[in-house]
């Protein structure tokens, strides 16, 4: 799904913030990204290799278009 729409950015972001500028320092983009990253990494942290888990690397994105 990542490659199908905005590089994985959820469709509802554009509905909630019609003037948002994706992948910039836009305050709404930064706010939503921070919320998502905090939720993601709070779940991933216990699974990281340094914490005894199987995950050795996390790649947030592999290219920007």
PDB file of N, CA and C in Angstrom:
ATOM      1  N   UNK A   1       0.818  -1.200   0.000  1.00  0.00           N
ATOM      2  CA  UNK A   1       0.000   0.000   0.000  1.00  0.00           C
ATOM      3  C   UNK A   1       0.853   1.251   0.000  1.00  0.00           C
ATOM      4  N   UNK A   2       2.063   1.156   0.538  1.00  0.00           N
ATOM      5  CA  UNK A   2       2.927   2.325   0.626  1.00  0.00           C
ATOM      6  C   UNK A   2       3.120   2.999  -0.727  1.00  0.00           C
ATOM      7  N   UNK A   3       3.286   2.216  -1.778  1.00  0.00           N
ATOM      8  CA  UNK A   3       3.559   2.795  -3.088  1.00  0.00           C
ATOM      9  C   UNK A   3       2.312   3.304  -3.794  1.00  0.00           C
ATOM     10  N   UNK A   4       1.139   3.008  -3.273  1.00  0.00           N
ATOM     11  CA  UNK A   4      -0.085   3.343  -3.980  1.00  0.00           C
ATOM     12  C   UNK A   4      -0.592   4.749  -3.729  1.00  0.00           C
ATOM     13  N   UNK A   5      -0.333   5.322  -2.560  1.00  0.00           N
ATOM     14  CA  UNK A   5      -0.874   6.648  -2.271  1.00  0.00           C
ATOM     15  C   UNK A   5       0.090   7.471  -1.435  1.00  0.00           C
ATOM     16  N   UNK A   6       0.607   8.502  -1.984  1.00  0.00           N
ATOM     17  CA  UNK A   6       1.416   9.484  -1.250  1.00  0.00           C
ATOM     18  C   UNK A   6       2.532   8.854  -0.429  1.00  0.00           C
ATOM     19  N   UNK A   7       3.098   7.757  -0.894  1.00  0.00           N
ATOM     20  CA  UNK A   7       4.202   7.143  -0.168  1.00  0.00           C
ATOM     21  C   UNK A   7       3.842   6.648   1.213  1.00  0.00           C
ATOM     22  N   UNK A   8       2.595   6.249   1.413  1.00  0.00           N
ATOM     23  CA  UNK A   8       2.176   5.696   2.695  1.00  0.00           C
ATOM     24  C   UNK A   8       1.500   6.683   3.620  1.00  0.00           C
ATOM     25  N   UNK A   9       1.365   7.919   3.203  1.00  0.00           N
ATOM     26  CA  UNK A   9       0.673   8.907   4.035  1.00  0.00           C
ATOM     27  C   UNK A   9      -0.826   8.639   3.940  1.00  0.00           C
ATOM     28  N   UNK A  10      -1.519   8.521   5.068  1.00  0.00           N
ATOM     29  CA  UNK A  10      -2.941   8.179   5.041  1.00  0.00           C
ATOM     30  C   UNK A  10      -3.795   9.207   4.301  1.00  0.00           C
ATOM     31  N   UNK A  11      -4.797   8.714   3.597  1.00  0.00           N
ATOM     32  CA  UNK A  11      -5.671   9.571   2.793  1.00  0.00           C
ATOM     33  C   UNK A  11      -6.392  10.617   3.630  1.00  0.00           C
ATOM     34  N   UNK A  12      -6.696  10.296   4.894  1.00  0.00           N
ATOM     35  CA  UNK A  12      -7.481  11.213   5.721  1.00  0.00           C
ATOM     36  C   UNK A  12      -6.710  12.478   6.081  1.00  0.00           C
ATOM     37  N   UNK A  13      -5.386  12.436   5.982  1.00  0.00           N
ATOM     38  CA  UNK A  13      -4.582  13.637   6.274  1.00  0.00           C
ATOM     39  C   UNK A  13      -5.009  14.788   5.359  1.00  0.00           C
ATOM     40  N   UNK A  14      -5.190  14.489   4.074  1.00  0.00           N
ATOM     41  CA  UNK A  14      -5.571  15.539   3.123  1.00  0.00           C
ATOM     42  C   UNK A  14      -6.980  16.044   3.386  1.00  0.00           C
ATOM     43  N   UNK A  15      -7.854  15.192   3.895  1.00  0.00           N
ATOM     44  CA  UNK A  15      -9.203  15.626   4.246  1.00  0.00           C
ATOM     45  C   UNK A  15      -9.219  16.491   5.500  1.00  0.00           C
ATOM     46  N   UNK A  16      -8.388  16.119   6.464  1.00  0.00           N
ATOM     47  CA  UNK A  16      -8.333  16.859   7.724  1.00  0.00           C
ATOM     48  C   UNK A  16      -7.607  18.192   7.556  1.00  0.00           C
ATOM     49  N   UNK A  17      -6.594  18.201   6.708  1.00  0.00           N
ATOM     50  CA  UNK A  17      -5.784  19.407   6.467  1.00  0.00           C
ATOM     51  C   UNK A  17      -5.697  19.651   4.957  1.00  0.00           C
ATOM     52  N   UNK A  18      -6.700  20.275   4.356  1.00  0.00           N
ATOM     53  CA  UNK A  18      -6.718  20.438   2.898  1.00  0.00           C
ATOM     54  C   UNK A  18      -5.521  21.207   2.331  1.00  0.00           C
ATOM     55  N   UNK A  19      -4.906  22.067   3.111  1.00  0.00           N
ATOM     56  CA  UNK A  19      -3.779  22.869   2.618  1.00  0.00           C
ATOM     57  C   UNK A  19      -2.425  22.359   3.106  1.00  0.00           C
ATOM     58  N   UNK A  20      -2.394  21.147   3.637  1.00  0.00           N
ATOM     59  CA  UNK A  20      -1.153  20.601   4.186  1.00  0.00           C
ATOM     60  C   UNK A  20      -0.105  20.437   3.089  1.00  0.00           C
ATOM     61  N   UNK A  21       1.131  20.654   3.454  1.00  0.00           N
ATOM     62  CA  UNK A  21       2.251  20.429   2.548  1.00  0.00           C
ATOM     63  C   UNK A  21       3.011  19.218   3.090  1.00  0.00           C
ATOM     64  N   UNK A  22       2.874  18.104   2.370  1.00  0.00           N
ATOM     65  CA  UNK A  22       3.447  16.839   2.812  1.00  0.00           C
ATOM     66  C   UNK A  22       4.968  16.858   2.736  1.00  0.00           C
ATOM     67  N   UNK A  23       5.588  16.181   3.684  1.00  0.00           N
ATOM     68  CA  UNK A  23       7.045  16.043   3.767  1.00  0.00           C
ATOM     69  C   UNK A  23       7.769  17.388   3.769  1.00  0.00           C
ATOM     70  N   UNK A  24       7.228  18.318   4.535  1.00  0.00           N
ATOM     71  CA  UNK A  24       7.842  19.634   4.710  1.00  0.00           C
ATOM     72  C   UNK A  24       7.829  19.954   6.201  1.00  0.00           C
ATOM     73  N   UNK A  25       8.144  21.180   6.534  1.00  0.00           N
ATOM     74  CA  UNK A  25       8.072  21.613   7.928  1.00  0.00           C
ATOM     75  C   UNK A  25       6.704  22.199   8.256  1.00  0.00           C
ATOM     76  N   UNK A  26       5.714  21.923   7.413  1.00  0.00           N
ATOM     77  CA  UNK A  26       4.336  22.350   7.676  1.00  0.00           C
ATOM     78  C   UNK A  26       3.942  21.908   9.088  1.00  0.00           C
ATOM     79  N   UNK A  27       3.401  22.835   9.880  1.00  0.00           N
ATOM     80  CA  UNK A  27       3.128  22.533  11.293  1.00  0.00           C
ATOM     81  C   UNK A  27       2.159  21.370  11.468  1.00  0.00           C
ATOM     82  N   UNK A  28       1.149  21.266  10.608  1.00  0.00           N
ATOM     83  CA  UNK A  28       0.195  20.160  10.721  1.00  0.00           C
ATOM     84  C   UNK A  28       0.847  18.832  10.349  1.00  0.00           C
ATOM     85  N   UNK A  29       1.686  18.850   9.320  1.00  0.00           N
ATOM     86  CA  UNK A  29       2.392  17.631   8.931  1.00  0.00           C
ATOM     87  C   UNK A  29       3.324  17.169  10.049  1.00  0.00           C
ATOM     88  N   UNK A  30       4.067  18.107  10.628  1.00  0.00           N
ATOM     89  CA  UNK A  30       4.981  17.774  11.723  1.00  0.00           C
ATOM     90  C   UNK A  30       4.204  17.235  12.923  1.00  0.00           C
ATOM     91  N   UNK A  31       3.092  17.856  13.249  1.00  0.00           N
ATOM     92  CA  UNK A  31       2.275  17.416  14.390  1.00  0.00           C
ATOM     93  C   UNK A  31       1.772  15.994  14.188  1.00  0.00           C
ATOM     94  N   UNK A  32       1.192  15.700  13.028  1.00  0.00           N
ATOM     95  CA  UNK A  32       0.663  14.359  12.766  1.00  0.00           C
ATOM     96  C   UNK A  32       1.785  13.329  12.671  1.00  0.00           C
ATOM     97  N   UNK A  33       2.914  13.726  12.094  1.00  0.00           N
ATOM     98  CA  UNK A  33       4.056  12.818  12.008  1.00  0.00           C
ATOM     99  C   UNK A  33       4.586  12.488  13.393  1.00  0.00           C
ATOM    100  N   UNK A  34       4.673  13.483  14.255  1.00  0.00           N
ATOM    101  CA  UNK A  34       5.160  13.269  15.620  1.00  0.00           C
ATOM    102  C   UNK A  34       4.239  12.304  16.380  1.00  0.00           C
ATOM    103  N   UNK A  35       2.936  12.486  16.243  1.00  0.00           N
ATOM    104  CA  UNK A  35       1.975  11.588  16.903  1.00  0.00           C
ATOM    105  C   UNK A  35       2.178  10.153  16.423  1.00  0.00           C
ATOM    106  N   UNK A  36       2.281   9.988  15.090  1.00  0.00           N
ATOM    107  CA  UNK A  36       2.438   8.656  14.510  1.00  0.00           C
ATOM    108  C   UNK A  36       3.754   8.011  14.939  1.00  0.00           C
ATOM    109  N   UNK A  37       4.843   8.781  14.873  1.00  0.00           N
ATOM    110  CA  UNK A  37       6.155   8.245  15.252  1.00  0.00           C
ATOM    111  C   UNK A  37       6.188   7.839  16.725  1.00  0.00           C
ATOM    112  N   UNK A  38       5.597   8.642  17.587  1.00  0.00           N
ATOM    113  CA  UNK A  38       5.559   8.295  19.013  1.00  0.00           C
ATOM    114  C   UNK A  38       4.812   6.991  19.245  1.00  0.00           C
ATOM    115  N   UNK A  39       3.678   6.806  18.559  1.00  0.00           N
ATOM    116  CA  UNK A  39       2.919   5.556  18.699  1.00  0.00           C
ATOM    117  C   UNK A  39       3.699   4.377  18.135  1.00  0.00           C
ATOM    118  N   UNK A  40       4.294   4.577  16.970  1.00  0.00           N
ATOM    119  CA  UNK A  40       5.056   3.508  16.330  1.00  0.00           C
ATOM    120  C   UNK A  40       6.230   3.064  17.193  1.00  0.00           C
ATOM    121  N   UNK A  41       7.040   4.022  17.618  1.00  0.00           N
ATOM    122  CA  UNK A  41       8.247   3.652  18.346  1.00  0.00           C
ATOM    123  C   UNK A  41       7.981   3.206  19.776  1.00  0.00           C
ATOM    124  N   UNK A  42       6.858   3.597  20.349  1.00  0.00           N
ATOM    125  CA  UNK A  42       6.531   3.054  21.674  1.00  0.00           C
ATOM    126  C   UNK A  42       6.244   1.559  21.572  1.00  0.00           C
ATOM    127  N   UNK A  43       5.749   1.121  20.423  1.00  0.00           N
ATOM    128  CA  UNK A  43       5.503  -0.314  20.211  1.00  0.00           C
ATOM    129  C   UNK A  43       6.765  -1.050  19.769  1.00  0.00           C
ATOM    130  N   UNK A  44       7.596  -0.370  18.968  1.00  0.00           N
ATOM    131  CA  UNK A  44       8.791  -1.020  18.441  1.00  0.00           C
ATOM    132  C   UNK A  44       9.942  -1.112  19.437  1.00  0.00           C
ATOM    133  N   UNK A  45      10.061  -0.146  20.311  1.00  0.00           N
ATOM    134  CA  UNK A  45      11.218  -0.071  21.208  1.00  0.00           C
ATOM    135  C   UNK A  45      11.509  -1.376  21.950  1.00  0.00           C
ATOM    136  N   UNK A  46      10.512  -2.037  22.531  1.00  0.00           N
ATOM    137  CA  UNK A  46      10.820  -3.294  23.229  1.00  0.00           C
ATOM    138  C   UNK A  46      11.308  -4.398  22.285  1.00  0.00           C
ATOM    139  N   UNK A  47      11.022  -4.268  20.998  1.00  0.00           N
ATOM    140  CA  UNK A  47      11.382  -5.305  20.032  1.00  0.00           C
ATOM    141  C   UNK A  47      12.714  -5.054  19.335  1.00  0.00           C
ATOM    142  N   UNK A  48      13.364  -3.938  19.652  1.00  0.00           N
ATOM    143  CA  UNK A  48      14.649  -3.631  19.031  1.00  0.00           C
ATOM    144  C   UNK A  48      15.737  -4.565  19.548  1.00  0.00           C
ATOM    145  N   UNK A  49      16.702  -4.845  18.703  1.00  0.00           N
ATOM    146  CA  UNK A  49      17.791  -5.768  19.033  1.00  0.00           C
ATOM    147  C   UNK A  49      18.494  -5.390  20.336  1.00  0.00           C
ATOM    148  N   UNK A  50      18.725  -4.106  20.529  1.00  0.00           N
ATOM    149  CA  UNK A  50      19.392  -3.641  21.746  1.00  0.00           C
ATOM    150  C   UNK A  50      18.608  -3.921  23.014  1.00  0.00           C
ATOM    151  N   UNK A  51      17.317  -4.192  22.854  1.00  0.00           N
ATOM    152  CA  UNK A  51      16.457  -4.520  23.997  1.00  0.00           C
ATOM    153  C   UNK A  51      16.139  -6.012  24.045  1.00  0.00           C
ATOM    154  N   UNK A  52      16.881  -6.810  23.275  1.00  0.00           N
ATOM    155  CA  UNK A  52      16.677  -8.253  23.271  1.00  0.00           C
ATOM    156  C   UNK A  52      15.679  -8.734  22.234  1.00  0.00           C
ATOM    157  N   UNK A  53      15.227  -7.843  21.373  1.00  0.00           N
ATOM    158  CA  UNK A  53      14.250  -8.214  20.353  1.00  0.00           C
ATOM    159  C   UNK A  53      14.891  -8.559  19.018  1.00  0.00           C
ATOM    160  N   UNK A  54      14.075  -8.936  18.035  1.00  0.00           N
ATOM    161  CA  UNK A  54      14.587  -9.367  16.739  1.00  0.00           C
ATOM    162  C   UNK A  54      14.812  -8.238  15.720  1.00  0.00           C
ATOM    163  N   UNK A  55      14.394  -7.018  15.999  1.00  0.00           N
ATOM    164  CA  UNK A  55      14.485  -5.935  15.013  1.00  0.00           C
ATOM    165  C   UNK A  55      15.842  -5.245  15.131  1.00  0.00           C
ATOM    166  N   UNK A  56      16.604  -5.258  14.010  1.00  0.00           N
ATOM    167  CA  UNK A  56      17.923  -4.629  14.035  1.00  0.00           C
ATOM    168  C   UNK A  56      17.947  -3.283  13.312  1.00  0.00           C
ATOM    169  N   UNK A  57      16.933  -3.002  12.496  1.00  0.00           N
ATOM    170  CA  UNK A  57      16.928  -1.767  11.723  1.00  0.00           C
ATOM    171  C   UNK A  57      15.495  -1.366  11.412  1.00  0.00           C
ATOM    172  N   UNK A  58      15.222  -0.079  11.469  1.00  0.00           N
ATOM    173  CA  UNK A  58      13.914   0.450  11.086  1.00  0.00           C
ATOM    174  C   UNK A  58      14.145   1.494  10.007  1.00  0.00           C
ATOM    175  N   UNK A  59      13.515   1.298   8.861  1.00  0.00           N
ATOM    176  CA  UNK A  59      13.624   2.251   7.758  1.00  0.00           C
ATOM    177  C   UNK A  59      12.271   2.920   7.597  1.00  0.00           C
ATOM    178  N   UNK A  60      12.203   4.206   7.897  1.00  0.00           N
ATOM    179  CA  UNK A  60      10.934   4.922   7.875  1.00  0.00           C
ATOM    180  C   UNK A  60      10.455   5.133   6.449  1.00  0.00           C
ATOM    181  N   UNK A  61      11.341   5.463   5.546  1.00  0.00           N
ATOM    182  CA  UNK A  61      10.989   5.620   4.136  1.00  0.00           C
ATOM    183  C   UNK A  61      12.191   5.234   3.302  1.00  0.00           C
ATOM    184  N   UNK A  62      11.942   4.780   2.088  1.00  0.00           N
ATOM    185  CA  UNK A  62      13.072   4.378   1.259  1.00  0.00           C
ATOM    186  C   UNK A  62      13.308   5.299   0.083  1.00  0.00           C
ATOM    187  N   UNK A  63      12.382   6.182  -0.220  1.00  0.00           N
ATOM    188  CA  UNK A  63      12.624   7.207  -1.231  1.00  0.00           C
ATOM    189  C   UNK A  63      11.565   8.281  -1.130  1.00  0.00           C
ATOM    190  N   UNK A  64      11.888   9.422  -1.659  1.00  0.00           N
ATOM    191  CA  UNK A  64      10.935  10.533  -1.723  1.00  0.00           C
ATOM    192  C   UNK A  64      10.731  10.890  -3.182  1.00  0.00           C
ATOM    193  N   UNK A  65       9.501  11.177  -3.528  1.00  0.00           N
ATOM    194  CA  UNK A  65       9.241  11.564  -4.916  1.00  0.00           C
ATOM    195  C   UNK A  65       8.723  12.972  -4.976  1.00  0.00           C
TER     196      UNK A  65
END
